[in-house]
Coordinates of C-alpha atoms in Angstrom, one line a residue:
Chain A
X14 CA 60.3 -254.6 -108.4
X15 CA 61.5 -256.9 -106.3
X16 CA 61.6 -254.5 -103.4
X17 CA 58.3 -254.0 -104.2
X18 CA 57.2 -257.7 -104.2
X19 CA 58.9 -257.9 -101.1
X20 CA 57.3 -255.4 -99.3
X21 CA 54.1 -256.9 -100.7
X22 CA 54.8 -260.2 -99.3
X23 CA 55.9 -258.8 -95.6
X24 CA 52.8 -256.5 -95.2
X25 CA 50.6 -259.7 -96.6
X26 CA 52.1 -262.1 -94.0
X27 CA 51.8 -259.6 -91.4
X28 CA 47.9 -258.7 -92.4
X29 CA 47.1 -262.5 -92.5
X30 CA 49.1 -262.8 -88.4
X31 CA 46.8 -260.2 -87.6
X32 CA 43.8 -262.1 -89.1
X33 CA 44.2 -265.1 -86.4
X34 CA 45.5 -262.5 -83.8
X35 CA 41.7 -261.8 -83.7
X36 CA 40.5 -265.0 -83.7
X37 CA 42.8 -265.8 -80.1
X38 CA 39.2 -265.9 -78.1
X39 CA 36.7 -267.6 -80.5
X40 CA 36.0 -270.4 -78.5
X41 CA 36.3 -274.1 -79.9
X42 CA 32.6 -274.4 -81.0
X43 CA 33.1 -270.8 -83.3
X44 CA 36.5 -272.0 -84.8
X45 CA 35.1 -275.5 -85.6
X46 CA 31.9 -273.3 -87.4
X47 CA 34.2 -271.0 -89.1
X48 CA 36.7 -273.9 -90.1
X49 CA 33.4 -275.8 -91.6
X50 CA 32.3 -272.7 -93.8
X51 CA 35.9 -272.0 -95.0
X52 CA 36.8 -275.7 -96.6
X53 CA 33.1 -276.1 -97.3
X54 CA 33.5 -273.0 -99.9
X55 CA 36.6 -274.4 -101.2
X56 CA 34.9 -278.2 -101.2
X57 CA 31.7 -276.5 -103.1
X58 CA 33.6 -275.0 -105.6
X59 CA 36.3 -276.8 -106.5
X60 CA 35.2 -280.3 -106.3
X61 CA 31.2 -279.7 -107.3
X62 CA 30.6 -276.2 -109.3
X63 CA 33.7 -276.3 -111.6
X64 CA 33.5 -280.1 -112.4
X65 CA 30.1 -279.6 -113.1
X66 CA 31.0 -276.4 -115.5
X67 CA 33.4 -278.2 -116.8
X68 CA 31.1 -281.3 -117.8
X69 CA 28.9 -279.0 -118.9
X70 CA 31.5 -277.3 -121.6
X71 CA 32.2 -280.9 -122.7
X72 CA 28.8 -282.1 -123.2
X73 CA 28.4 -278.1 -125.3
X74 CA 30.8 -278.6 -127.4
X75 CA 29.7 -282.1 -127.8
X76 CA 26.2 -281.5 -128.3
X77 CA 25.4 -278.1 -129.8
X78 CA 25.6 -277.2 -133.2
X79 CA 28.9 -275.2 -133.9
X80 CA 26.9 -272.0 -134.6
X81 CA 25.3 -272.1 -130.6
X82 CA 28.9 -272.7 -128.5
X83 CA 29.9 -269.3 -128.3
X84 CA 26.6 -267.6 -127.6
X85 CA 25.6 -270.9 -124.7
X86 CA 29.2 -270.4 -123.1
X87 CA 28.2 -266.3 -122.9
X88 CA 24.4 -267.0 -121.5
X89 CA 25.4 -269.6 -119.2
X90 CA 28.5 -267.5 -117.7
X91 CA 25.9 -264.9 -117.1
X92 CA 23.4 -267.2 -115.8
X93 CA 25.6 -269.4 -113.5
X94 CA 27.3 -266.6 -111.8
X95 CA 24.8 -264.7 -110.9
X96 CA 22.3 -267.4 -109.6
X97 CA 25.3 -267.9 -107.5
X98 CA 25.3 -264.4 -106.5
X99 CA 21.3 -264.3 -105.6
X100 CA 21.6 -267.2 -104.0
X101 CA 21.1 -266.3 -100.8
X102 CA 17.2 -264.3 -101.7
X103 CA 16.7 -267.9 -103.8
X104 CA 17.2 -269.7 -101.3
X105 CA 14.0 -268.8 -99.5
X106 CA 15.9 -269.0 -95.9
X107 CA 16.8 -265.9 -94.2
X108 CA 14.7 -262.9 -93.0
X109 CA 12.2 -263.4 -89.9
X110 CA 8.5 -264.3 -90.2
X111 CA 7.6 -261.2 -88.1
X112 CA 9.5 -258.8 -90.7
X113 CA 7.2 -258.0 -93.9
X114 CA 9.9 -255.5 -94.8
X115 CA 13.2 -258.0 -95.7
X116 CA 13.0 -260.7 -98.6
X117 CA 9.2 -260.3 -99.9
X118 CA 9.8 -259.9 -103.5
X119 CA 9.2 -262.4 -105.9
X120 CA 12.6 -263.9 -106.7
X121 CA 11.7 -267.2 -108.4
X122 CA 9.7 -265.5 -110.5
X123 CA 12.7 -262.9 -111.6
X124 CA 15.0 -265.8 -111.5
X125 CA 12.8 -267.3 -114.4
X126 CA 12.6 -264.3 -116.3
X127 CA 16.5 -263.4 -116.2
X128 CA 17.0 -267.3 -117.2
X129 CA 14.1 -266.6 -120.2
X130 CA 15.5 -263.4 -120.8
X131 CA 19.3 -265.0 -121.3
X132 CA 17.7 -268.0 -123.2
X133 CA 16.0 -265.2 -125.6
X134 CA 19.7 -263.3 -126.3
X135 CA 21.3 -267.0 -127.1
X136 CA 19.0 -267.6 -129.3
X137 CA 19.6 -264.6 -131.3
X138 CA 23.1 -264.2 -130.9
X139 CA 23.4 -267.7 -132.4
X140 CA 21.4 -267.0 -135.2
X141 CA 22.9 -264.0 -136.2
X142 CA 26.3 -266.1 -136.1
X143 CA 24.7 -268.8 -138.0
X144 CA 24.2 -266.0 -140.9
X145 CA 27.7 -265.0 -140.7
X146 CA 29.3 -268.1 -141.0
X147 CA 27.0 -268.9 -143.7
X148 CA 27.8 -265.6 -145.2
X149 CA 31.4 -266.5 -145.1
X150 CA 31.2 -269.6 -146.8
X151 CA 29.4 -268.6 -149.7
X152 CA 32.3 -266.3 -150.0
X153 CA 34.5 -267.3 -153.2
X154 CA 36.9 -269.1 -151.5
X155 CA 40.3 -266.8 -152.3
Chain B
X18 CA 41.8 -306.5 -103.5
X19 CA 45.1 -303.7 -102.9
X20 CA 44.4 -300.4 -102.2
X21 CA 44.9 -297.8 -105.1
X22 CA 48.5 -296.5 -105.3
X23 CA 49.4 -292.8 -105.1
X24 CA 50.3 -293.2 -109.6
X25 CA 46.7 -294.9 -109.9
X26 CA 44.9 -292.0 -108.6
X27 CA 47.2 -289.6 -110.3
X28 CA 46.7 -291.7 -113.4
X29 CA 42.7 -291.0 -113.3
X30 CA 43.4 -287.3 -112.3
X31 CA 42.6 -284.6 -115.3
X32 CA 45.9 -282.4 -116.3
X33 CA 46.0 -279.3 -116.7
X34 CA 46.3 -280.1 -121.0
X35 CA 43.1 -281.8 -120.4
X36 CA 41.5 -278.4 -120.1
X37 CA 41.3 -277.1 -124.0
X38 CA 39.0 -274.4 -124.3
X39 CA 41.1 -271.9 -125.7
X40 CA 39.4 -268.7 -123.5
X41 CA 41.7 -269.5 -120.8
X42 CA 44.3 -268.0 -120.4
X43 CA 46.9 -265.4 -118.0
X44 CA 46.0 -262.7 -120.4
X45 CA 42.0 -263.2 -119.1
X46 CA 43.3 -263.8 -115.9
X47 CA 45.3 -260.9 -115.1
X48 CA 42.1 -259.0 -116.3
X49 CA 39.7 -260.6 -114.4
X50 CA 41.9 -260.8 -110.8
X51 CA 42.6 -257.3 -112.1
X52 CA 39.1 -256.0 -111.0
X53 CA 38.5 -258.9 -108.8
X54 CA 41.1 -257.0 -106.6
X55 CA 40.0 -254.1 -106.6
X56 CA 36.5 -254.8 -105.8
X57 CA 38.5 -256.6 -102.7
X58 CA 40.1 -253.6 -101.6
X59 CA 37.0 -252.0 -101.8
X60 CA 35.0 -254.3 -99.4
X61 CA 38.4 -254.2 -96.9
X62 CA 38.5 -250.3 -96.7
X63 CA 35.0 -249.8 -96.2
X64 CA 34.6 -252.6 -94.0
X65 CA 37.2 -251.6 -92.0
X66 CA 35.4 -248.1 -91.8
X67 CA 32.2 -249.6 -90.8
X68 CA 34.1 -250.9 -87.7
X69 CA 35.9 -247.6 -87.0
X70 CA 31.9 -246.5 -87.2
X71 CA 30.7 -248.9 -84.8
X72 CA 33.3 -248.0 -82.4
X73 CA 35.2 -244.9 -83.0
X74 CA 38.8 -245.0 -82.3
X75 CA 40.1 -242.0 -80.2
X76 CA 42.2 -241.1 -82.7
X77 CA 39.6 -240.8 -84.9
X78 CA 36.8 -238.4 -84.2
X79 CA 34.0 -239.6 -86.3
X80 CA 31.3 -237.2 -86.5
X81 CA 27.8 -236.1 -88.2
X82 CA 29.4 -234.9 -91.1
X83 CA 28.9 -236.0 -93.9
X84 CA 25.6 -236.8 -93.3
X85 CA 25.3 -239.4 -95.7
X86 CA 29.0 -240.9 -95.3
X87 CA 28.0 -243.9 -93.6
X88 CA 25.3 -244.7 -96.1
X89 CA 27.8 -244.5 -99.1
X90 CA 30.7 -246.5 -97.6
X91 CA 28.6 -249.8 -96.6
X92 CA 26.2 -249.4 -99.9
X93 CA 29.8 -249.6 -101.5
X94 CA 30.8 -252.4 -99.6
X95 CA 28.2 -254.8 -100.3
X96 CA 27.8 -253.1 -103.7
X97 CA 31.4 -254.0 -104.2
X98 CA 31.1 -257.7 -103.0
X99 CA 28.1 -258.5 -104.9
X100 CA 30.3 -257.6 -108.1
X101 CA 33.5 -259.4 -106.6
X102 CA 30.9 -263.0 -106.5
X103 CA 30.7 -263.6 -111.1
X104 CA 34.5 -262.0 -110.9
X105 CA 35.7 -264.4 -108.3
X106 CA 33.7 -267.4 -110.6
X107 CA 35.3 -266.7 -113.6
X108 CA 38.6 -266.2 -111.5
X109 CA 38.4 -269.6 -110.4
X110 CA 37.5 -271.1 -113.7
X111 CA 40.2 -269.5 -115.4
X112 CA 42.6 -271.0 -112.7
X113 CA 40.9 -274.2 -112.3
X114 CA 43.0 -276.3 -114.4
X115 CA 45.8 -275.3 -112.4
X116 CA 44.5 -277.1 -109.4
X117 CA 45.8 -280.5 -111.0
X118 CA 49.7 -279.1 -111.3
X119 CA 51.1 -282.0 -109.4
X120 CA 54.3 -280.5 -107.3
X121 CA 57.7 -281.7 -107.7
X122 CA 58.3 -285.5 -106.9
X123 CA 61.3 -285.3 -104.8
X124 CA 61.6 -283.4 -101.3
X125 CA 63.4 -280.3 -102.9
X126 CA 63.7 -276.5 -102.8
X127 CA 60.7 -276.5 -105.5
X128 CA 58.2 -278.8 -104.0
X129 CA 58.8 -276.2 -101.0
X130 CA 57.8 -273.2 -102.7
X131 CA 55.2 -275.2 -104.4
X132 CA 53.6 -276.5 -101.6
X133 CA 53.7 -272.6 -99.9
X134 CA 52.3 -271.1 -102.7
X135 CA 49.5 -273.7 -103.4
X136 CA 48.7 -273.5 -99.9
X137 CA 48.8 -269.4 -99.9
X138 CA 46.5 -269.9 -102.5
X139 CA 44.0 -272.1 -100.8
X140 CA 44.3 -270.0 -97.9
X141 CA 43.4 -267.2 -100.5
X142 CA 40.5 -269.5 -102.4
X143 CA 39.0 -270.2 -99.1
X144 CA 39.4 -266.8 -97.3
X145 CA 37.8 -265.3 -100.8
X146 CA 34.7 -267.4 -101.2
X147 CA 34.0 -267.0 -96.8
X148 CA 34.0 -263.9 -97.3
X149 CA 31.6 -263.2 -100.0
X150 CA 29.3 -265.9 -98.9
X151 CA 29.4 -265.0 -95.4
X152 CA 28.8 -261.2 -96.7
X153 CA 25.9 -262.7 -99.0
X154 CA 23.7 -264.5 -96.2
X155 CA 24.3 -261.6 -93.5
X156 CA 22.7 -259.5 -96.0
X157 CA 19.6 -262.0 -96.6
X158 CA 19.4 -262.4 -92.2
X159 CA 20.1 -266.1 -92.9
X160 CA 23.1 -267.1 -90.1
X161 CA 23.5 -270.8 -90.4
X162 CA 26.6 -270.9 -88.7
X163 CA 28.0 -270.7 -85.0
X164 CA 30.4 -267.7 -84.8
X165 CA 30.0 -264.2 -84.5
X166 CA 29.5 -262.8 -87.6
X167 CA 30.8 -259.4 -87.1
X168 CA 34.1 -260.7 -85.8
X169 CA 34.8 -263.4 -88.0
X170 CA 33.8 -261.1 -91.0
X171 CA 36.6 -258.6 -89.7
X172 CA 39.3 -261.5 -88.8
X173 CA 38.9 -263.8 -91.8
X174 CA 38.9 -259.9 -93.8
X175 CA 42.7 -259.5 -92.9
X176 CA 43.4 -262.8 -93.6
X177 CA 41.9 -262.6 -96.8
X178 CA 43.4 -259.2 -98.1
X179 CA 47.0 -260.4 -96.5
X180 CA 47.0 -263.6 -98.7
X181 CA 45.9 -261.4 -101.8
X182 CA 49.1 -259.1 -101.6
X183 CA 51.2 -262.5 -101.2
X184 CA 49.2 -263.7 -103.8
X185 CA 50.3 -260.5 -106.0
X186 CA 53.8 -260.3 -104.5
X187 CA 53.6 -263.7 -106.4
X188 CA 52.4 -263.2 -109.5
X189 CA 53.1 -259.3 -109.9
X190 CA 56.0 -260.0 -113.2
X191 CA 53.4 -262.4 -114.4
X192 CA 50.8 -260.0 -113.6
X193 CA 52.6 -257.0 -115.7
X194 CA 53.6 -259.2 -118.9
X195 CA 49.4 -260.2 -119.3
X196 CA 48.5 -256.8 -118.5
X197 CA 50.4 -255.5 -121.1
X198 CA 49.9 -258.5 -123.8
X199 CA 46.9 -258.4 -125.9
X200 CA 43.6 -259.9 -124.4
X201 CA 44.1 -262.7 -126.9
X202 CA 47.1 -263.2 -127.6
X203 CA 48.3 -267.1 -127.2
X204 CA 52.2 -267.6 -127.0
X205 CA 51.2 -271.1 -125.6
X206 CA 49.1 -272.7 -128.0
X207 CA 50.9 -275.8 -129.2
X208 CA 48.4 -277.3 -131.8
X209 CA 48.0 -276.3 -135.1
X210 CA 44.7 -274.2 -134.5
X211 CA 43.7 -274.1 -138.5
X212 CA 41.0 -276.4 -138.8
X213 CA 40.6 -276.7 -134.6
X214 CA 36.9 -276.5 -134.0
X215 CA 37.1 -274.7 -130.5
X216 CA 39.4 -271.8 -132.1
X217 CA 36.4 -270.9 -134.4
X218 CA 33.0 -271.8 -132.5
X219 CA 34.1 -271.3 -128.3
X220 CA 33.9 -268.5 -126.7
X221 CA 37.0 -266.1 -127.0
X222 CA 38.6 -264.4 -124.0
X223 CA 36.9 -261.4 -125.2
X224 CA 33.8 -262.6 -124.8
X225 CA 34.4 -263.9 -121.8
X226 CA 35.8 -260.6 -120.4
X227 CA 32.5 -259.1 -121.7
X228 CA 30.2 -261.9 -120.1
X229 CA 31.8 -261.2 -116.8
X230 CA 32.0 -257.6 -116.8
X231 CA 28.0 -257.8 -117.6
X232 CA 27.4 -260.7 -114.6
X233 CA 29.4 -258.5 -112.4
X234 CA 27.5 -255.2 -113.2
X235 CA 24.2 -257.0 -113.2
X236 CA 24.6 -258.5 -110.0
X237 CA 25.4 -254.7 -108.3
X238 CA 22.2 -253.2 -110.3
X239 CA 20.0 -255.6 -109.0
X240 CA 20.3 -255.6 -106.1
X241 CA 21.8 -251.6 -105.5
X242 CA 18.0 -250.4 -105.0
X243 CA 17.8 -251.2 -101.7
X244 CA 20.8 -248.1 -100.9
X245 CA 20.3 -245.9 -104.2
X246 CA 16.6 -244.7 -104.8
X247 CA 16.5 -244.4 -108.3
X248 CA 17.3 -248.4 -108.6
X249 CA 14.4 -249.6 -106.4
X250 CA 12.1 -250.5 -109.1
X251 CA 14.8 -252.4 -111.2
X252 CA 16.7 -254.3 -108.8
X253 CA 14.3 -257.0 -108.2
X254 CA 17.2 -259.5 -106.3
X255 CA 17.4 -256.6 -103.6
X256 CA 16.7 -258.3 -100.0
X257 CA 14.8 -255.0 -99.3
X258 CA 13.1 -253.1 -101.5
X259 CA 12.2 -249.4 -99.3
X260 CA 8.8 -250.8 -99.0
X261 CA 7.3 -250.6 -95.3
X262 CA 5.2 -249.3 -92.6
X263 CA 5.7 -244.8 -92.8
X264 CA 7.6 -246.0 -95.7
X265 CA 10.6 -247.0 -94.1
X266 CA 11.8 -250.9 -94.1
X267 CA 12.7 -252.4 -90.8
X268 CA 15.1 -254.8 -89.7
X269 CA 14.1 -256.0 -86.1
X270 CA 10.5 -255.8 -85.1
X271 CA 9.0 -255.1 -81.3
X272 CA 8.2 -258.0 -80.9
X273 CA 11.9 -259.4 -81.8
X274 CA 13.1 -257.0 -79.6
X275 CA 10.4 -258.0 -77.1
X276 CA 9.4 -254.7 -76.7
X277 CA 5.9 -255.0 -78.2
X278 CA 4.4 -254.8 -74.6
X279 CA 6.6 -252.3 -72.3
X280 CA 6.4 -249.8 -75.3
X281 CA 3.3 -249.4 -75.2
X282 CA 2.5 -249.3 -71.4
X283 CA 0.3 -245.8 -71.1
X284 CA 2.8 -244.8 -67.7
X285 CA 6.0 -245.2 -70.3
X286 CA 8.3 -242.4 -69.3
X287 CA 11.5 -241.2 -71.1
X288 CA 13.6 -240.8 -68.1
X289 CA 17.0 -238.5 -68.4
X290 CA 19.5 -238.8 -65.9
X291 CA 22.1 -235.8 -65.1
X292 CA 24.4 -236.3 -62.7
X293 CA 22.0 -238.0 -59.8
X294 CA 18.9 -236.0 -60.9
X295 CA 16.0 -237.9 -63.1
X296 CA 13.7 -236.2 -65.0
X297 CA 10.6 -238.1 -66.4
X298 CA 9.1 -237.2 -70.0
X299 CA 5.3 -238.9 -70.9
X300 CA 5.6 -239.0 -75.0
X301 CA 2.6 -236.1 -74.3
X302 CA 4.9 -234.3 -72.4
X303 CA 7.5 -235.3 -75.4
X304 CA 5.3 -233.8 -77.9
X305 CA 4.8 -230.6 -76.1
X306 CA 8.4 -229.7 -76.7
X307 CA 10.0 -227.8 -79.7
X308 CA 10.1 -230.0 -82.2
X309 CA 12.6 -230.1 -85.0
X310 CA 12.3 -231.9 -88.5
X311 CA 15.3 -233.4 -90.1
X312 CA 15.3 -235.6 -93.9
X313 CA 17.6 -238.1 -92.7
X314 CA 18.9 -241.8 -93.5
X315 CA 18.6 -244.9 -91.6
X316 CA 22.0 -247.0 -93.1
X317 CA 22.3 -250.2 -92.3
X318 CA 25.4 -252.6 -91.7
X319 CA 23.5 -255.2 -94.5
X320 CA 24.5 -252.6 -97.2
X321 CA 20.4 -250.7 -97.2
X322 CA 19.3 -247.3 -96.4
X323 CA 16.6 -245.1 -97.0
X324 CA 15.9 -241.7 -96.4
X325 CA 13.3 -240.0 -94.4
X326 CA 11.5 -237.1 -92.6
X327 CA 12.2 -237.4 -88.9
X328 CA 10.4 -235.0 -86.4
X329 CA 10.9 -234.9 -82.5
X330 CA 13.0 -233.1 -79.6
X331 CA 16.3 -232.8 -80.3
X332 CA 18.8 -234.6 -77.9
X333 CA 21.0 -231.2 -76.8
X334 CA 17.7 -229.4 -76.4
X335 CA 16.4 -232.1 -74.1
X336 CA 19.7 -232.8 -72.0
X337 CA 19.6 -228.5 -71.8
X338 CA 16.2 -228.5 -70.0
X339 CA 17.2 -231.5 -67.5
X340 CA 19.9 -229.1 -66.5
X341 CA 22.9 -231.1 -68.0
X342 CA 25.7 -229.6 -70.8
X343 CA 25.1 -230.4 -74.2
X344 CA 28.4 -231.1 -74.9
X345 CA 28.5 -234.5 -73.1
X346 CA 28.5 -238.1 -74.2
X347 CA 25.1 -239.7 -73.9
X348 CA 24.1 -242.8 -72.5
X349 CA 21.4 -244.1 -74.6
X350 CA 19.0 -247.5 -72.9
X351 CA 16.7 -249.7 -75.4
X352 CA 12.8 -251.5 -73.4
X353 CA 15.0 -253.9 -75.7
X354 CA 15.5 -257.3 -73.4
X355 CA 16.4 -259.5 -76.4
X356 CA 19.5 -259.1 -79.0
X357 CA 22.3 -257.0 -79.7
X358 CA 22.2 -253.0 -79.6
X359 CA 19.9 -252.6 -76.2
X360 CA 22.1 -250.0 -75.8
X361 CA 24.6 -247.4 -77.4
X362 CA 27.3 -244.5 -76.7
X363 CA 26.4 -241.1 -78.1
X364 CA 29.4 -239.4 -78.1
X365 CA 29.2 -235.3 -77.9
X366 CA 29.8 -234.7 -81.6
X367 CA 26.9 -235.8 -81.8
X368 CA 24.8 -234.4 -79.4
X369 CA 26.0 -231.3 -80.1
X370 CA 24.3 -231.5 -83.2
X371 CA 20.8 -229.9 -83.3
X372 CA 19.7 -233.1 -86.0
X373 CA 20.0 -235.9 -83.1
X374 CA 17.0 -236.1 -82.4
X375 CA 14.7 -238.2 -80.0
X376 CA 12.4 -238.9 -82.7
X377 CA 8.6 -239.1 -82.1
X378 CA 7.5 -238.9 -85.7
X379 CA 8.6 -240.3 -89.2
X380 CA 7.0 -239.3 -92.4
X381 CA 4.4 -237.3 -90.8
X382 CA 3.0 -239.6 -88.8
X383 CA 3.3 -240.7 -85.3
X384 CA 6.2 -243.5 -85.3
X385 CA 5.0 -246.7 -85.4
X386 CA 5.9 -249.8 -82.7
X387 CA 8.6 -251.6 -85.4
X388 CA 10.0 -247.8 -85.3
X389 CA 10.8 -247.2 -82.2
X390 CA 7.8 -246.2 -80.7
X391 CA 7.6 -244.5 -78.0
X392 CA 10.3 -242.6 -79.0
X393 CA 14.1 -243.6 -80.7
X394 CA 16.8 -241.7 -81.6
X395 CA 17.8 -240.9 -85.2
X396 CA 21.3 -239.2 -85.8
X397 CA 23.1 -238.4 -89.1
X398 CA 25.8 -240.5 -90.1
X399 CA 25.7 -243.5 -88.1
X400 CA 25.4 -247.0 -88.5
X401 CA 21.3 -248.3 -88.6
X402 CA 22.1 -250.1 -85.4
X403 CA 23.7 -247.6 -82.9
X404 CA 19.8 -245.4 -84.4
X405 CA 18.5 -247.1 -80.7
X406 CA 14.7 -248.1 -80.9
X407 CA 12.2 -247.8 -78.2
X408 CA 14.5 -245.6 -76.0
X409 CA 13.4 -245.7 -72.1
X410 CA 16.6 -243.5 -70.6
X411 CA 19.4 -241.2 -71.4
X412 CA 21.8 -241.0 -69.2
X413 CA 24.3 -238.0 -69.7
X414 CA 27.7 -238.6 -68.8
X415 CA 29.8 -236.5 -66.5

């Protein structure tokens, strides 16, 4: 194994050298663009979407009757991620003005129908684990 | 009023025991970087053959055959890094509380190899999410940035992929104990869990395996209809959606291209150039040829294709009747004045083959000016943008 995480390691350094080998002739203004976009993910993520996700879970488990945590956490995965995914046909930028072809669906209105849609499933996957715990406690207690 | 000291902000800074919910955990993690992986491998190999396609190496012959190859490998790619984006999300979360591991206090063999691997971890965190963002607005045509996409795409790629197998060279024992542990097993839990109200109301690992495994496949269904016909109606986030003029989308119009004048000047002639003879084709004179009908599929770099009926003079049956040999590479010239691709390199393999055609027709009907008219060429296997649009010369090469 730990030829083989060596090995790993080498070929990994040596992809990454060849990474900014390809960069040599990106002039200053591309670099500083490409700089921008890298922290910026890393900025967006870790100091605004996961605190916010985070917050969120706190005010949940707070907030929501015990019976709803499991089946929010599950929607809201669903939902979070993959507005994040869509994000770029949300956004409404993109695509050229002369180009009927690229970005002419409706995707608000699907956006509000997946977020209805996952609303819907809570709803009933808490409800049918509201039953179930109430099942279990009008069990004889052994 | 003093300035804060380096304890008071590490005083006000969450721990990692500050993060409770009990889904966390290497076991979920494992899982999830697991697939997350391979759906990063996926996007490198096919990337990297999507350059190989653009340019083909000499040791590497790429041909017409398979038709369709092209079309598979880059709907796989951005098929692949749509489903990497809810991966690399729940990646992250289950990491997050890790970002708040302070490293060792004094200047010592471990703060060095904590400092390196936190920082071949950013490089991998930041590499990661440029990459699938950068993926994500190329496919929507939305560049707000100043570098070349195509380039930065390929050098941030190795970059990316080289910190992922340090990243595994890492973590690999760590790795193979989760793997092989049960989903939700918990040999860390330190508080008694009986009457803990997370334990019996949060979400389990399970479910959270479940909830991303869904994200992940939702995200590649839909948006997938805009490369596999059968998903057209369904995926609904697809940036295209097959939909437009002859029933073919299009990605850059005549009058992008500035084109929407010189191509449709009545004296337009195809010229073909062998050796230092020119011969000059009207699109009548075009049409007057054997023509040839071919189903085949326009597959674009942004991850769409569609196929369709082309009909015109095929490219070796032209280059035959100017006098030149078949079996050369072809010069091909764009009306284009504005953006990339005014020209391309068809090498013989392709010419060779009777389905590169000069196409006059799609669908039946005479192509229209956001096709290429006058004429274009259409070739099997080959990336949407070397298919050249409003073609004014060939020139065959010695």
């Amino acid at each position: 194994m730990k030829a083989t995480r060596g090995l790993l390691a080498l070929t990994g350094i040596g992809f990454g050298l060849w990474g900014l080998w390809l960069m040599r002739d990106f002039t200053s203004s591309q670099l500083v663009s490409m700089a921008t976009f890298l922290a910026g993910g890393v900025i967006l993520h870790d100091a605004i979407l996961a605190p916010v996700t985070v917050g969120l879970g706190v005010l949940a488990a707070r907030l929501l009757p015990s019976h709803f945590r499991a089946a929010a956490a599950g929607a809201f995965l669903i939902w979070a991620t993959l507005t994040v995914a869509f994000f770029n046909v949300l956004s409404g930028k993109g695509g050229k003005p002369d180009n009927s072809t690229v970005l002419h669906r409706p995707y608000a209105l699907s956006w509000l129908v997946l977020t209805g849609v996952l609303i819907g499933v809570m709803v009933v996957a808490a409800r049918r684990r509201r039953r179930h715990l109430r099942a279990v406690a009008d069990l004889p207690s052994s | 009023m003093r300035l804060p000291r380096v304890e008071d902000i590490e005083k006000r800074l969450p721990t990692p025991e500050d993060f409770t919910s009990r889904a966390r955990g290497t076991e979920l993690t494992a899982r999830v970087g697991t697939a997350l992986g391979i759906t990063f491998g996926i996007c490198f190999l096919t990337g990297m053959w999507s350059h190989f396609q653009y340019d083909p190496p000499g040791w590497l012959p790429i041909g017409p055959q398979p038709t369709q190859l092209y079309r598979v490998t880059q709907g796989l790619h951005v098929m692949s890094g749509m489903a990497a984006i809810p991966l690399l999300l729940v990646k992250l979360w289950g990491v997050y509380p890790r970002l708040f591991i302070l490293p060792p206090k004094k200047l010592s063999r471990a703060f060095v190899v904590d400092v390196l691997e936190k920082a071949s971890i950013g490089v991998l965190v930041a590499a990661g999410i440029f990459q699938l963002a950068s993926g994500a607005l190329n496919i929507a045509q939305w560049y707000p940035w100043a570098f070349s996409f195509r380039r930065t795409h390929e050098a941030v790629a190795w970059v990316a992929i080289g910190a992922l197998l340090v990243h595994i060279a890492v973590k690999l024992p760590i790795i193979r104990t989760a793997l092989g542990a049960d989903l939700e097993d918990r040999d860390d839990d330190h508080h008694d869990s009986t009457d803990d109200d997370d334990e019996q109301h949060g979400p389990t690992r399970r479910s959270v395996l479940l909830g991303a495994s869904a994200a992940s496949g939702l995200a590649v269904l839909l948006t997938a209809g805009q490369t596999v016909p059968f998903l057209r109606k369904i995926s609904v986030f697809g940036v295209r959606d097959g939909d437009g003029p002859e029933d073919l989308p299009i990605n850059r119009t005549a009058r992008a291209a500035r084109t929407d004048k010189t191509a449709l000047d009545p004296n337009f002639r195809l010229e073909v150039m062998v050796g230092g003879a020119t011969m000059a084709f009207s699109r009548e004179q075009l049409m007057a040829l054997p023509q040839r009908t071919h189903r085949l599929p326009i597959a674009c770099v942004e991850g769409w294709s569609r196929s369709a009926l082309w009909t015109g003079v095929s490219v070796c049956d032209l280059i035959e009747l100017a006098g030149g040999n078949p079996d050369s590479d072809v010069k091909v010239r764009s009306l284009q004045t504005k953006g990339g691709f005014g020209t391309s390199d068809l090498p013989a393999n392709f010419v060779r083959d009777h389905r590169t055609l000069l196409a006059l027709e799609l669908n039946g009907e005479a192509l229209t000016l956001d096709h290429g008219y006058p004429c274009r060429i259409i070739a099997p296997n080959r990336p949407g943008v070397l298919q050249t649009k409003w073609v004014r010369q060939l020139e065959v090469k010695a």
